[in-house]
GROMACS .gro file of C-alpha atoms in nm:
model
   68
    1UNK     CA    1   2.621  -4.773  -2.452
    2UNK     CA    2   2.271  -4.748  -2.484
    3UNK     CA    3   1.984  -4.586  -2.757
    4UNK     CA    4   2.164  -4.484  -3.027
    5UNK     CA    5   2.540  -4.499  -2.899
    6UNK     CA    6   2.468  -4.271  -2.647
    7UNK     CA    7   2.655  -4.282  -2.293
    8UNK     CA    8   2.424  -4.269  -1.978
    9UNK     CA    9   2.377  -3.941  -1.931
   10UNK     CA   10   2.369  -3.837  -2.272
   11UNK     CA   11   2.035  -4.076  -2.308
   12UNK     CA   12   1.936  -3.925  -1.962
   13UNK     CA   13   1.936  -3.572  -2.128
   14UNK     CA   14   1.760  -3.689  -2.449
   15UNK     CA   15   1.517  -3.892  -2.231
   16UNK     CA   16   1.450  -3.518  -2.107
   17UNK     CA   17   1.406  -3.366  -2.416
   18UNK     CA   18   1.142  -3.603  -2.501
   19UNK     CA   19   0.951  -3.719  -2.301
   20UNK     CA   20   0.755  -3.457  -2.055
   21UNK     CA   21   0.704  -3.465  -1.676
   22UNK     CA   22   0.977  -3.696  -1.613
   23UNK     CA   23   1.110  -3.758  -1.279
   24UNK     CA   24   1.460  -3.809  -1.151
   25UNK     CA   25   1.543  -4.175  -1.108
   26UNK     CA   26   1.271  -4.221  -1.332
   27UNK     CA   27   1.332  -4.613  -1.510
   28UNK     CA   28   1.202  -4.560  -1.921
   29UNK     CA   29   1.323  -4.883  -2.113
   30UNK     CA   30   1.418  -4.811  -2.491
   31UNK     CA   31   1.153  -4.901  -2.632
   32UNK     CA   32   0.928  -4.598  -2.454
   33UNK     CA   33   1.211  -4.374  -2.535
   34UNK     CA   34   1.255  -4.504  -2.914
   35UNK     CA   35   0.881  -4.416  -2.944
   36UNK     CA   36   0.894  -4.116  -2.769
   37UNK     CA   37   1.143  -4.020  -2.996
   38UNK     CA   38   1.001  -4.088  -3.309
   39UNK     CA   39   0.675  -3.922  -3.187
   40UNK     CA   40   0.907  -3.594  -3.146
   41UNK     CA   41   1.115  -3.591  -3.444
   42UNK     CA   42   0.763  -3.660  -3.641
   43UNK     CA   43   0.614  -3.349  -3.454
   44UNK     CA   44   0.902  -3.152  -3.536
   45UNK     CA   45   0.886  -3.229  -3.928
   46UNK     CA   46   0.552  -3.159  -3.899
   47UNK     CA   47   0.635  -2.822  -3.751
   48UNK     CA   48   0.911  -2.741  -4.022
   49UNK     CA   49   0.646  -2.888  -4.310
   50UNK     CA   50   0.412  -2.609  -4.183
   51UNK     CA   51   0.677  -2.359  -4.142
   52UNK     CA   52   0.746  -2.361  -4.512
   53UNK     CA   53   0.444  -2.373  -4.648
   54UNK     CA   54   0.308  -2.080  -4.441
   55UNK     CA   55   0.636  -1.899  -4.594
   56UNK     CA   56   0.575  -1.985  -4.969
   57UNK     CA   57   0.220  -1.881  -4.880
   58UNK     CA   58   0.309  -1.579  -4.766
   59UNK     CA   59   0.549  -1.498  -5.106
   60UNK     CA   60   0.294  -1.641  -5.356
   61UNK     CA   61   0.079  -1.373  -5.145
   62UNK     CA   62   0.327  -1.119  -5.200
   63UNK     CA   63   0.422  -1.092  -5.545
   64UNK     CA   64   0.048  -1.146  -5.615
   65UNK     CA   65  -0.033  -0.804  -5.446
   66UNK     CA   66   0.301  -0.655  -5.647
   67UNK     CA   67   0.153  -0.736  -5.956
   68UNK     CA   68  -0.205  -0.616  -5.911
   0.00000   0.00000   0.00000
Protein backbone atom coordinates (compact mmCIF):
# COMPACT_ATOMS: atom_id res chain seq x y z
CA UNK A 1 0.00 0.00 0.00
CA UNK A 2 1.30 3.21 -0.63
CA UNK A 3 -0.14 7.21 -1.18
CA UNK A 4 -3.46 7.08 -0.46
CA UNK A 5 -4.23 3.18 -0.34
CA UNK A 6 -3.19 2.84 -3.64
CA UNK A 7 -1.45 -0.53 -4.94
CA UNK A 8 1.88 -0.05 -6.95
CA UNK A 9 0.82 0.49 -10.07
CA UNK A 10 -2.14 2.33 -9.34
CA UNK A 11 0.36 5.14 -7.66
CA UNK A 12 2.60 4.48 -10.78
CA UNK A 13 -0.36 5.67 -13.02
CA UNK A 14 -1.29 8.63 -10.76
CA UNK A 15 2.45 9.46 -10.45
CA UNK A 16 1.82 9.84 -14.37
CA UNK A 17 -0.98 11.89 -14.27
CA UNK A 18 0.83 14.33 -12.24
CA UNK A 19 3.77 14.89 -12.52
CA UNK A 20 5.18 15.67 -16.27
CA UNK A 21 8.22 14.25 -18.11
CA UNK A 22 8.54 11.33 -15.99
CA UNK A 23 10.65 8.48 -16.84
CA UNK A 24 10.18 4.77 -16.45
CA UNK A 25 11.92 3.44 -13.38
CA UNK A 26 11.80 6.83 -12.34
CA UNK A 27 12.16 6.74 -8.01
CA UNK A 28 9.52 9.94 -6.70
CA UNK A 29 9.15 9.47 -2.79
CA UNK A 30 5.60 10.57 -1.44
CA UNK A 31 6.26 13.45 -0.42
CA UNK A 32 7.12 14.86 -4.25
CA UNK A 33 4.09 13.06 -5.33
CA UNK A 34 1.76 14.38 -2.31
CA UNK A 35 2.87 17.86 -3.53
CA UNK A 36 2.60 17.23 -6.94
CA UNK A 37 -0.71 16.28 -6.27
CA UNK A 38 -1.98 18.97 -4.40
CA UNK A 39 -0.38 21.38 -6.95
CA UNK A 40 -2.81 19.52 -9.60
CA UNK A 41 -5.97 19.18 -7.85
CA UNK A 42 -5.39 23.11 -6.87
CA UNK A 43 -4.87 23.83 -10.70
CA UNK A 44 -7.81 21.96 -11.53
CA UNK A 45 -10.21 23.92 -9.00
CA UNK A 46 -8.76 26.75 -10.29
CA UNK A 47 -9.75 25.68 -13.77
CA UNK A 48 -13.43 24.70 -12.72
CA UNK A 49 -13.55 28.24 -10.49
CA UNK A 50 -12.90 29.95 -13.89
CA UNK A 51 -15.10 27.73 -15.81
CA UNK A 52 -18.10 28.93 -13.90
CA UNK A 53 -17.61 32.20 -13.63
CA UNK A 54 -16.91 32.69 -17.37
CA UNK A 55 -20.47 30.80 -17.66
CA UNK A 56 -22.49 33.05 -15.22
CA UNK A 57 -20.67 35.81 -17.11
CA UNK A 58 -21.77 34.81 -20.12
CA UNK A 59 -25.78 34.48 -18.79
CA UNK A 60 -25.69 37.76 -16.77
CA UNK A 61 -24.46 38.88 -20.44
CA UNK A 62 -27.29 37.28 -21.96
CA UNK A 63 -30.39 38.17 -20.37
CA UNK A 64 -28.87 41.69 -20.18
CA UNK A 65 -28.95 41.94 -24.07
CA UNK A 66 -32.73 40.19 -23.85
CA UNK A 67 -33.88 42.89 -21.90
CA UNK A 68 -32.45 45.91 -23.73
Amino acid sequence: MGLFGLTRKEKETWTSIVIQGLKPGMQIDDVLLKNATDTYITQHIRILEDSVRIVMESKKSKDKRRTI
